[in-house]
CSV table of C-alpha atoms in Angstrom, one decimal:
chain,number,residue,atom,x,y,z
A,1,MET,CA,68.8,104.3,97.9
A,2,THR,CA,69.6,107.6,96.1
A,3,VAL,CA,66.5,108.2,94.0
A,4,VAL,CA,63.7,108.9,96.5
A,5,HIS,CA,61.0,109.5,94.0
A,6,ARG,CA,60.8,109.4,90.2
A,7,LEU,CA,58.2,111.3,88.2
A,8,PRO,CA,57.9,112.3,84.5
A,9,ALA,CA,59.4,115.7,85.5
A,10,GLY,CA,62.5,114.2,87.1
A,11,TRP,CA,63.9,112.8,90.3
A,12,LEU,CA,64.0,113.7,94.0
A,13,VAL,CA,67.5,112.6,95.0
A,14,ASP,CA,69.0,111.8,98.4
A,15,HIS,CA,72.6,113.0,98.1
A,16,LEU,CA,73.6,111.8,101.6
A,17,SER,CA,72.3,108.3,101.0
A,18,PHE,CA,74.4,108.1,97.8
A,19,ILE,CA,77.6,108.8,99.7
A,20,ASN,CA,76.9,106.3,102.4
A,21,GLN,CA,75.7,103.5,100.3
A,22,GLY,CA,79.2,103.0,99.0
A,23,GLY,CA,79.7,100.7,102.0
A,24,TYR,CA,82.3,102.3,104.3
A,25,GLU,CA,82.1,99.4,106.8
A,26,ILE,CA,84.5,96.8,108.3
A,27,CYS,CA,83.8,93.6,110.2
A,28,ASP,CA,87.1,92.7,111.8
A,29,SER,CA,89.0,92.8,115.1
A,30,PHE,CA,91.8,94.8,113.7
A,31,ALA,CA,91.2,97.9,115.8
A,32,HIS,CA,93.8,98.6,118.5
A,33,HIS,CA,94.2,101.1,121.2
A,34,GLY,CA,95.6,104.3,119.7
A,35,GLY,CA,93.4,104.7,116.7
A,36,VAL,CA,92.5,103.3,113.3
A,37,THR,CA,95.3,102.0,111.2
A,38,CYS,CA,95.9,103.8,107.9
A,39,ASN,CA,95.2,100.6,105.8
A,40,THR,CA,91.6,100.2,106.9
A,41,SER,CA,89.6,98.0,104.5
A,42,VAL,CA,85.8,98.6,104.2
A,43,PRO,CA,83.6,96.1,102.4
A,44,SER,CA,81.2,97.4,99.8
A,45,THR,CA,77.5,96.8,100.7
A,46,GLU,CA,75.6,98.1,97.7
A,47,ASP,CA,76.0,98.6,94.0
A,48,CYS,CA,76.4,102.3,93.1
A,49,HIS,CA,74.0,102.0,90.2
A,50,SER,CA,71.1,100.7,92.3
A,51,ILE,CA,67.9,102.7,92.3
A,52,SER,CA,65.0,102.1,94.8
A,53,THR,CA,62.1,103.9,96.3
A,54,PHE,CA,62.4,105.9,99.5
A,55,ALA,CA,63.4,104.3,102.7
A,56,ALA,CA,64.7,106.1,105.7
A,57,THR,CA,68.5,106.5,106.0
A,58,PRO,CA,69.8,104.7,109.0
A,59,SER,CA,70.3,107.1,111.9
A,60,SER,CA,73.8,107.6,113.2
A,61,ASN,CA,72.2,107.4,116.7
A,62,ALA,CA,71.9,103.7,116.4
A,63,SER,CA,75.5,103.1,117.6
A,64,PRO,CA,78.3,105.0,119.3
A,65,THR,CA,80.1,107.7,117.2
A,66,TYR,CA,83.8,108.4,117.2
A,67,GLY,CA,85.9,111.2,115.8
A,68,PRO,CA,88.3,110.2,113.0
A,69,GLY,CA,91.2,110.2,115.4
A,70,ASP,CA,89.5,108.6,118.3
A,71,ALA,CA,90.9,105.3,119.8
A,72,ILE,CA,88.9,102.1,119.5
A,73,GLU,CA,89.6,99.3,122.0
A,74,THR,CA,88.1,95.9,121.2
A,75,GLU,CA,90.0,93.6,123.6
A,76,GLY,CA,89.9,90.8,121.0
A,77,LYS,CA,86.2,91.3,120.2
A,78,THR,CA,84.9,91.3,116.7
A,79,THR,CA,83.7,94.8,115.7
A,80,LYS,CA,81.7,96.4,113.0
A,81,ILE,CA,83.1,99.8,112.1
A,82,ARG,CA,81.5,102.0,109.5
A,83,TYR,CA,82.2,105.5,108.2
A,84,VAL,CA,79.3,107.7,107.3
A,85,PHE,CA,79.3,111.2,105.9
A,86,ARG,CA,78.2,113.7,108.5
A,87,GLU,CA,74.5,114.4,108.3
A,88,GLU,CA,74.8,118.0,109.5
A,89,PHE,CA,76.3,119.0,106.1
A,90,PHE,CA,72.8,118.5,104.8
A,91,ASP,CA,71.0,120.4,107.6
A,92,ILE,CA,69.4,123.0,105.2
A,93,PHE,CA,66.3,123.9,107.1
A,94,LYS,CA,65.5,127.4,105.9
A,95,PRO,CA,66.0,129.2,102.7
A,96,HIS,CA,69.2,131.3,102.4
A,97,ILE,CA,67.0,134.2,101.3
A,98,ALA,CA,63.3,134.2,102.2
A,99,ALA,CA,60.9,134.4,99.3
A,100,ALA,CA,57.8,136.6,99.4
A,101,PRO,CA,54.6,134.6,100.4
A,102,GLU,CA,53.2,134.8,96.8
A,103,GLU,CA,56.5,133.4,95.4
A,104,GLN,CA,56.7,130.3,97.7
A,105,LEU,CA,56.5,126.9,96.0
A,106,CYS,CA,53.4,125.8,97.8
A,107,GLN,CA,51.4,128.7,96.3
A,108,GLY,CA,51.5,127.3,92.8
A,109,CYS,CA,53.2,128.8,89.7
A,110,PRO,CA,51.8,132.2,88.7
A,111,GLU,CA,51.9,133.2,85.1
A,112,VAL,CA,54.6,135.9,85.0
A,113,SER,CA,55.7,137.8,81.8
A,114,LEU,CA,59.3,138.8,81.1
A,115,THR,CA,58.3,142.4,81.7
A,116,GLU,CA,57.0,141.5,85.2
A,117,ILE,CA,60.1,139.5,86.0
A,118,LYS,CA,62.2,142.6,85.2
A,119,ALA,CA,60.0,144.8,87.3
A,120,ASN,CA,60.2,142.4,90.3
A,121,SER,CA,64.0,142.2,89.9
A,122,ASN,CA,64.3,145.9,90.1
A,123,GLY,CA,62.9,145.9,93.6
A,124,GLU,CA,64.9,142.9,94.6
A,125,GLU,CA,67.1,144.8,97.1
A,126,TYR,CA,64.0,145.0,99.3
A,127,GLN,CA,63.5,141.2,98.9
A,128,GLU,CA,67.0,140.2,99.5
A,129,GLY,CA,67.2,142.1,102.8
A,130,ALA,CA,64.8,139.6,104.3
A,131,LYS,CA,67.4,136.9,104.9
A,132,SER,CA,66.5,134.2,107.3
A,133,GLY,CA,67.6,135.2,110.8
A,134,SER,CA,69.8,138.0,109.5
A,135,GLY,CA,68.0,140.7,111.5
A,136,ASP,CA,68.9,143.4,108.9
A,137,SER,CA,66.4,146.2,108.5
A,138,VAL,CA,64.9,147.1,105.1
A,139,ALA,CA,66.7,150.4,105.2
A,140,THR,CA,70.0,148.7,105.8
A,141,ALA,CA,69.4,146.1,103.1
A,142,ARG,CA,68.6,148.9,100.6
A,143,LYS,CA,71.8,150.7,101.7
A,144,LYS,CA,73.8,147.6,101.2
A,145,ARG,CA,72.4,146.8,97.7
A,146,LYS,CA,71.7,149.6,95.4
A,147,ARG,CA,71.4,149.0,91.7
A,148,LYS,CA,70.5,150.8,88.6
A,149,CYS,CA,67.2,150.0,86.9
A,150,VAL,CA,69.0,149.5,83.6
A,151,PHE,CA,70.0,145.9,83.0
A,152,ASN,CA,73.2,145.0,81.2
A,153,GLN,CA,73.1,142.5,78.4
A,154,GLY,CA,74.1,139.5,80.5
A,155,GLU,CA,71.2,140.2,82.9
A,156,LEU,CA,68.8,140.6,80.1
A,157,ASP,CA,69.9,137.3,78.6
A,158,ALA,CA,69.6,135.6,82.0
A,159,LEU,CA,66.1,137.0,82.5
A,160,GLU,CA,65.0,135.8,79.0
A,161,TYR,CA,66.3,132.3,79.7
A,162,HIS,CA,64.7,132.2,83.1
A,163,SER,CA,61.3,133.2,81.6
A,164,LYS,CA,61.5,130.1,79.4
A,165,VAL,CA,62.3,127.5,82.1
A,166,ARG,CA,60.7,128.9,85.2
A,167,LYS,CA,57.4,127.1,84.7
A,168,LEU,CA,59.0,123.8,84.0
A,169,ILE,CA,61.2,124.2,87.1
A,170,TRP,CA,58.4,125.4,89.4
A,171,GLU,CA,55.8,122.8,88.4
A,172,GLY,CA,58.2,119.8,88.3
A,173,THR,CA,59.7,120.7,91.7
A,174,PHE,CA,56.3,121.2,93.2
A,175,HIS,CA,55.1,117.7,92.3
A,176,LEU,CA,58.4,116.1,93.4
A,177,VAL,CA,58.3,118.0,96.7
A,178,GLN,CA,54.7,116.9,97.3
A,179,GLU,CA,55.8,113.2,96.9
A,180,GLY,CA,58.7,113.9,99.3
A,181,LEU,CA,56.4,115.3,101.9
A,182,LYS,CA,53.9,112.4,101.6
A,183,SER,CA,56.7,109.8,102.1
A,184,GLY,CA,58.3,111.7,105.0
A,185,PHE,CA,61.6,112.3,103.3
A,186,LEU,CA,60.8,116.1,103.5
A,187,HIS,CA,59.1,117.7,106.5
A,188,HIS,CA,57.1,120.9,106.7
A,189,ALA,CA,57.9,121.4,110.4
A,190,THR,CA,61.7,121.3,110.5
A,191,ALA,CA,62.3,124.5,112.4
A,192,LYS,CA,62.6,122.6,115.7
A,193,HIS,CA,65.6,120.7,114.3
A,194,SER,CA,67.5,123.7,113.2
A,195,CYS,CA,69.1,124.1,116.7
A,196,ARG,CA,71.3,121.0,116.1
A,197,LYS,CA,74.9,122.2,116.4
A,198,ASN,CA,77.4,121.6,113.6
A,199,ASN,CA,80.7,121.1,115.3
A,200,VAL,CA,82.4,120.0,112.0
A,201,PRO,CA,84.7,122.4,110.4
A,202,GLN,CA,83.2,123.7,107.1
A,203,HIS,CA,86.6,123.7,105.4
A,204,VAL,CA,89.4,121.2,105.8
A,205,VAL,CA,92.7,122.7,104.8
A,206,CYS,CA,94.4,119.9,103.0
A,207,GLY,CA,96.4,121.8,100.3
A,208,LEU,CA,95.6,119.4,97.4
A,209,ALA,CA,95.7,122.1,94.7
A,210,GLU,CA,99.0,123.3,96.2
A,211,LEU,CA,100.4,119.8,96.2
A,212,CYS,CA,99.6,119.5,92.5
A,213,GLU,CA,101.6,122.6,91.8
A,214,MET,CA,104.5,121.2,93.8
A,215,ALA,CA,104.3,118.0,91.8
A,216,LYS,CA,105.5,119.8,88.7
A,217,GLN,CA,108.9,120.1,90.4
A,218,PHE,CA,109.3,116.3,90.8
A,219,PRO,CA,112.0,114.8,88.6
A,220,ALA,CA,110.5,113.4,85.4
A,221,LEU,CA,110.2,109.7,85.3
A,222,SER,CA,111.9,107.8,82.4
A,223,GLY,CA,109.9,105.5,80.2
A,224,SER,CA,111.1,102.4,82.0
A,225,ASP,CA,110.3,103.9,85.4
A,226,HIS,CA,106.9,105.1,84.4
A,227,GLN,CA,103.9,103.3,86.0
A,228,ALA,CA,100.5,103.8,84.4
A,229,VAL,CA,98.5,102.5,87.4
A,230,HIS,CA,99.2,102.5,91.1
A,231,VAL,CA,97.1,99.8,92.8
A,232,LEU,CA,96.3,100.4,96.4
A,233,GLU,CA,97.3,97.4,98.6
A,234,ASP,CA,96.4,96.6,102.2
A,235,GLU,CA,99.9,96.5,103.5
A,236,THR,CA,101.7,99.2,101.5
A,237,SER,CA,101.9,103.0,101.9
A,238,SER,CA,101.9,105.4,99.0
A,239,SER,CA,104.2,108.2,98.4
A,240,GLU,CA,103.1,111.6,97.1
A,241,GLN,CA,104.9,111.0,93.8
A,242,ASP,CA,103.1,107.6,93.4
A,243,LEU,CA,99.7,109.3,93.8
A,244,LEU,CA,100.6,112.3,91.5
A,245,SER,CA,102.3,110.6,88.7
A,246,CYS,CA,99.8,108.0,87.7
A,247,VAL,CA,96.2,106.8,88.1
A,248,THR,CA,95.5,105.3,91.6
A,249,GLU,CA,93.2,102.4,91.6
A,250,ASN,CA,91.3,100.6,94.3
A,251,ASN,CA,90.1,97.5,92.5
A,252,SER,CA,89.0,95.6,95.6
A,253,ASN,CA,85.5,95.2,97.1
A,254,CYS,CA,86.7,97.2,100.1
A,255,ALA,CA,87.2,100.9,100.7
A,256,LYS,CA,90.7,101.9,101.9
A,257,ILE,CA,92.3,104.8,103.7
A,258,ILE,CA,95.3,106.6,102.2
A,259,VAL,CA,97.5,109.1,103.9
A,260,LEU,CA,98.7,112.1,101.9
A,261,MET,CA,100.7,114.9,103.5
A,262,GLY,CA,99.7,113.6,106.9
A,263,GLN,CA,95.9,113.8,106.0
A,264,LYS,CA,93.7,110.7,105.8
A,265,TYR,CA,91.3,110.2,102.8
A,266,LEU,CA,88.7,107.4,102.2
A,267,VAL,CA,88.8,105.7,98.8
A,268,PRO,CA,85.6,103.8,98.0
A,269,PRO,CA,85.7,100.3,96.4
A,270,LYS,CA,86.1,99.8,92.7
A,271,SER,CA,87.2,103.4,92.2
A,272,SER,CA,90.2,105.1,90.6
A,273,PHE,CA,91.5,108.6,90.5
A,274,LEU,CA,94.2,110.9,89.3
A,275,LEU,CA,95.2,113.9,91.5
A,276,SER,CA,96.7,116.5,89.2
A,277,ASP,CA,96.0,119.9,87.5
A,278,ILE,CA,95.0,120.4,83.9
A,279,SER,CA,98.6,120.6,82.8
A,280,CYS,CA,99.3,117.1,83.9
A,281,LEU,CA,96.6,115.0,82.3
A,282,GLN,CA,98.9,112.6,80.5
A,283,PRO,CA,98.6,109.9,83.1
A,284,LEU,CA,94.9,109.8,82.5
A,285,LEU,CA,95.5,109.3,78.8
A,286,ASN,CA,98.1,106.6,79.6
A,287,TYR,CA,95.5,104.8,81.6
A,288,GLU,CA,94.2,103.7,78.1
A,289,LYS,CA,90.5,103.6,79.0
A,290,LYS,CA,87.7,104.9,76.9
A,291,TYR,CA,84.7,106.2,78.7
A,292,ASP,CA,81.0,105.8,77.9
A,293,VAL,CA,80.0,108.6,80.3
A,294,ILE,CA,82.0,111.8,81.0
A,295,VAL,CA,80.7,114.3,83.6
A,296,ILE,CA,82.5,117.7,83.6
A,297,ASP,CA,82.3,120.4,86.3
A,298,PRO,CA,84.8,123.0,85.3
A,299,PRO,CA,85.7,126.0,87.5
A,300,TRP,CA,84.0,128.6,85.3
A,301,GLU,CA,85.2,132.2,85.4
A,302,ASN,CA,82.9,134.6,87.2
A,303,LYS,CA,83.0,137.8,89.2
A,304,SER,CA,82.6,136.2,92.6
A,305,VAL,CA,85.4,133.8,92.0
A,306,LYS,CA,87.7,136.7,91.0
A,307,ARG,CA,86.7,138.7,94.1
A,308,SER,CA,87.0,135.8,96.6
A,309,ASN,CA,90.1,134.2,95.1
A,310,ARG,CA,88.6,131.0,96.6
A,311,TYR,CA,89.8,128.8,93.7
A,312,SER,CA,91.4,129.1,90.4
A,313,HIS,CA,89.2,129.4,87.3
A,314,LEU,CA,89.7,128.4,83.7
A,315,SER,CA,89.2,130.4,80.6
A,316,SER,CA,87.0,129.1,77.8
A,317,TRP,CA,90.1,128.5,75.7
A,318,GLN,CA,91.6,126.3,78.5
A,319,ILE,CA,88.4,124.3,78.8
A,320,LYS,CA,88.5,123.6,75.0
A,321,GLN,CA,91.9,122.0,75.5
A,322,ILE,CA,90.5,119.2,77.7
A,323,PRO,CA,91.1,116.0,75.6
A,324,VAL,CA,87.5,114.7,75.7
A,325,PRO,CA,87.7,113.2,72.2
A,326,ALA,CA,90.8,111.1,73.3
A,327,LEU,CA,89.0,109.9,76.4
A,328,ALA,CA,85.5,109.2,75.0
A,329,ALA,CA,84.2,105.9,73.7
A,330,PRO,CA,82.0,105.9,70.6
A,331,ASN,CA,78.6,107.5,71.4
A,332,CYS,CA,79.9,108.7,74.8
A,333,LEU,CA,77.4,110.6,76.8
A,334,VAL,CA,78.9,114.0,77.9
A,335,VAL,CA,77.4,115.9,80.8
A,336,MET,CA,78.6,119.5,81.5
A,337,TRP,CA,77.7,121.5,84.6
A,338,VAL,CA,77.2,125.1,83.6
A,339,THR,CA,76.6,128.2,85.7
A,340,ASN,CA,73.6,130.4,85.1
A,341,ARG,CA,75.6,132.8,83.0
A,342,GLN,CA,74.2,132.7,79.4
A,343,LYS,CA,77.6,133.4,78.1
A,344,HIS,CA,78.9,130.0,79.4
A,345,LEU,CA,75.7,128.2,78.2
A,346,ARG,CA,76.1,129.5,74.7
A,347,PHE,CA,79.8,128.7,74.7
A,348,VAL,CA,79.1,125.0,75.6
A,349,LYS,CA,76.3,124.5,73.0
A,350,ASP,CA,77.7,126.6,70.1
A,351,GLU,CA,81.4,126.3,70.4
A,352,LEU,CA,82.7,123.7,73.0
A,353,TYR,CA,80.5,120.7,72.1
A,354,PRO,CA,81.0,121.1,68.3
A,355,HIS,CA,84.8,121.4,68.9
A,356,TRP,CA,84.6,118.0,70.6
A,357,SER,CA,82.2,116.5,68.0
A,358,VAL,CA,79.5,116.3,70.6
A,359,LYS,CA,75.9,116.9,69.6
A,360,THR,CA,73.8,118.7,72.2
A,361,LEU,CA,70.7,116.6,73.3
A,362,ALA,CA,69.2,118.1,76.4
A,363,GLU,CA,69.3,120.7,79.2
A,364,TRP,CA,68.5,119.4,82.7
A,365,HIS,CA,68.3,121.4,85.9
A,366,TRP,CA,69.5,120.7,89.4
A,367,VAL,CA,67.0,122.4,91.8
A,368,LYS,CA,68.1,123.0,95.4
A,369,ILE,CA,65.5,122.8,98.2
A,370,THR,CA,65.4,122.8,102.0
A,371,ARG,CA,64.4,119.9,104.2
A,372,ALA,CA,60.9,121.5,104.2
A,373,GLY,CA,60.7,121.5,100.4
A,374,GLU,CA,61.3,125.2,99.8
A,375,PHE,CA,63.6,126.7,97.2
A,376,VAL,CA,66.9,127.7,98.9
A,377,LEU,CA,66.7,131.0,97.0
A,378,PRO,CA,63.7,132.8,95.5
A,379,LEU,CA,63.0,131.5,92.0
A,380,GLU,CA,62.7,135.1,90.8
A,381,SER,CA,65.9,136.3,92.3
A,382,LEU,CA,68.0,138.2,89.7
A,383,HIS,CA,71.4,137.6,91.3
A,384,LYS,CA,71.3,133.9,92.3
A,385,LYS,CA,68.9,131.1,91.3
A,386,PRO,CA,68.0,128.0,93.2
A,387,TYR,CA,68.9,125.9,90.2
A,388,GLU,CA,72.0,125.1,88.0
A,389,VAL,CA,72.1,123.8,84.4
A,390,LEU,CA,73.4,120.6,83.0
A,391,VAL,CA,74.0,120.3,79.2
A,392,LEU,CA,73.9,116.7,77.9
A,393,GLY,CA,75.3,115.7,74.6
A,394,ARG,CA,76.6,112.7,72.8
A,395,VAL,CA,79.8,112.1,70.9
A,396,GLN,CA,78.9,111.7,67.3
A,397,GLY,CA,79.8,108.3,65.9
A,398,ASP,CA,78.7,105.5,63.6
A,399,VAL,CA,75.1,105.7,62.6
A,400,LYS,CA,74.4,102.1,63.3
A,401,GLU,CA,75.8,102.3,66.8
A,402,THR,CA,73.9,105.5,67.5
A,403,LEU,CA,70.6,103.7,66.8
A,404,SER,CA,71.4,101.3,69.7
A,405,VAL,CA,71.7,103.9,72.4
A,406,LEU,CA,68.9,105.0,74.7
A,407,PRO,CA,67.3,108.4,73.9
A,408,ILE,CA,68.0,111.3,76.4
A,409,PRO,CA,64.9,113.3,77.5
A,410,GLU,CA,65.1,116.9,76.5
A,411,HIS,CA,64.4,118.2,80.0
A,412,LYS,CA,64.6,116.7,83.4
A,413,LEU,CA,64.9,118.0,87.0
A,414,ILE,CA,67.2,116.7,89.7
A,415,VAL,CA,65.8,118.0,93.0
A,416,SER,CA,67.8,117.6,96.2
A,417,ILE,CA,68.8,119.1,99.5
A,418,PRO,CA,72.2,120.6,98.7
A,419,CYS,CA,75.4,119.9,100.7
A,420,SER,CA,76.5,123.0,102.7
A,421,LEU,CA,80.1,122.3,101.5
A,422,HIS,CA,80.9,124.5,98.5
A,423,SER,CA,80.7,122.7,95.1
A,424,HIS,CA,79.7,119.3,96.5
A,425,LYS,CA,77.4,118.4,93.6
A,426,PRO,CA,74.6,115.8,93.8
A,427,PRO,CA,75.3,112.3,92.3
A,428,LEU,CA,74.4,111.6,88.7
A,429,ALA,CA,75.1,107.9,88.7
A,430,ALA,CA,71.6,106.8,89.7
A,431,VAL,CA,69.7,109.1,87.3
A,432,LEU,CA,72.0,108.4,84.4
A,433,ALA,CA,71.7,104.7,84.9
A,434,GLU,CA,68.3,104.8,83.3
A,435,PHE,CA,69.8,105.9,80.0
A,436,ILE,CA,73.1,103.9,79.8
A,437,LYS,CA,73.9,100.3,79.6
A,438,PRO,CA,75.1,98.5,82.8
A,439,ASP,CA,78.8,98.2,83.6
A,440,VAL,CA,80.0,101.1,81.4
A,441,GLU,CA,83.1,103.1,82.1
A,442,CYS,CA,82.4,106.4,83.7
A,443,LEU,CA,84.7,109.4,84.2
A,444,GLU,CA,84.3,112.7,86.2
A,445,LEU,CA,86.5,115.6,85.3
A,446,PHE,CA,87.2,118.4,87.9
A,447,ALA,CA,85.9,116.0,90.5
A,448,ARG,CA,86.1,116.9,94.3
A,449,ASN,CA,85.0,113.4,95.5
A,450,LEU,CA,85.2,109.8,94.4
A,451,GLN,CA,82.4,107.3,93.5
A,452,PRO,CA,82.4,103.5,93.4
A,453,GLY,CA,82.8,102.3,89.9
A,454,TRP,CA,84.0,105.6,88.5
A,455,THR,CA,87.3,107.2,87.5
A,456,SER,CA,87.8,110.7,88.8
A,457,TRP,CA,90.2,113.4,88.0
A,458,GLY,CA,91.0,116.9,89.4
A,459,ASN,CA,93.4,118.9,91.5
A,460,GLU,CA,91.0,118.5,94.5
A,461,VAL,CA,89.8,115.1,93.6
A,462,LEU,CA,90.1,113.8,97.2
A,463,LYS,CA,88.7,117.0,98.8
A,464,PHE,CA,85.4,115.6,100.1
A,465,GLN,CA,86.9,112.2,100.9
A,466,HIS,CA,88.8,113.7,103.8
A,467,ILE,CA,88.2,111.6,106.9
A,468,ASP,CA,87.1,114.7,108.9
A,469,TYR,CA,84.0,114.9,106.8
A,470,PHE,CA,82.9,111.4,108.1
A,471,THR,CA,81.8,110.0,111.4
A,472,LEU,CA,83.1,106.7,112.6
A,473,LEU,CA,80.5,104.2,114.0
A,474,GLN,CA,81.2,101.1,116.0
A,475,ASN,CA,79.1,98.1,117.0
A,476,GLU,CA,80.5,95.2,118.9
A,477,ASN,CA,79.2,91.7,118.3
């Protein structure tokens, strides 16, 4: 259950349910005093393409919980052990920045001209001072954020774009939120839950990107020594060089745990991945698969990334070098995550997609809401929006084959409660399943997590598979 509600405007999606439906469960008496063995196998319980109406996610309170390193004693008893992604990462109860009463989603979408949007944005330093629970005074907020009334060209372009899509986003989100409130998936009165403590570290230092840099120093393998695929087995351990020099594949119906640099990562069933940076993509090409769906989430260059030095970014020229044509099957559906900078959006549509022989078909939006159904940021905020853009296109191929593919709607909304972990995007498998044939090959580039049935590549491809992001459940039979 990942699609909670489906309307003509789009989908209300349960990101947490998607992660947990992969089937991180084991029915065995393997557990011993001292902890979980590193070759844990976890049967799959549900197909990753399934779509159903809303049903409540099983509560983690139904059985005892254990930390990833906790010991489990069974004394010969058969146990059911299941890993679930920690719910507290989706405890988004209040907006990051409070919207003015007249701008709240429940008030309906007012007709606002581009001139009015500009005027509202000029006074935004007053608005952004009202952060939830921040306690900052209006005077302090104004002192912190002073801006000129003159907009630069990038801001003018962003305002013009926003004026075109704001009504679609507001009205579509409103109707999906109303459905979510009726079914109980969303709740108006969530303030009482906001006191739940989050004892999970927000950032697990695992050094995957640094490991990819180190891998460049490994001795080159000769043609006879080269292995295109490394298959995970129950009773074998994997070296860093095995995982970095070829595609790693879990082709069983069970999830597995791998150990990399002393850190444990969960690998879902029927998934494969390549851990490398953009300079080491050859193993993915050697994998000799052609993909019917390619989702791309590149690290776009922007000012905040430069200031924080949080992760490396790629220039437009580097993104153009990604060998999408070599990876794509005929009529491949390409989906690109794009920031709200119009410069990047124009680059994708006018330069990048034509370079890859991809025809632009649609622009969809991911809208981020709280558990109460509010935008996480004011829709009219100049600096940050509660939505992100997806540009969908199709590799141009044979005319006869093109006639057999399903049409892509020009605009759709994917509405969800966002994960508090940076750049953990919502799943696209369930919503894209409506427009692609079953059992197709799917690839995600610049991935930070794995999905059953998909191949994933990136220099942090295992980041959100780290076992510390999961809770271990146990039931004894």
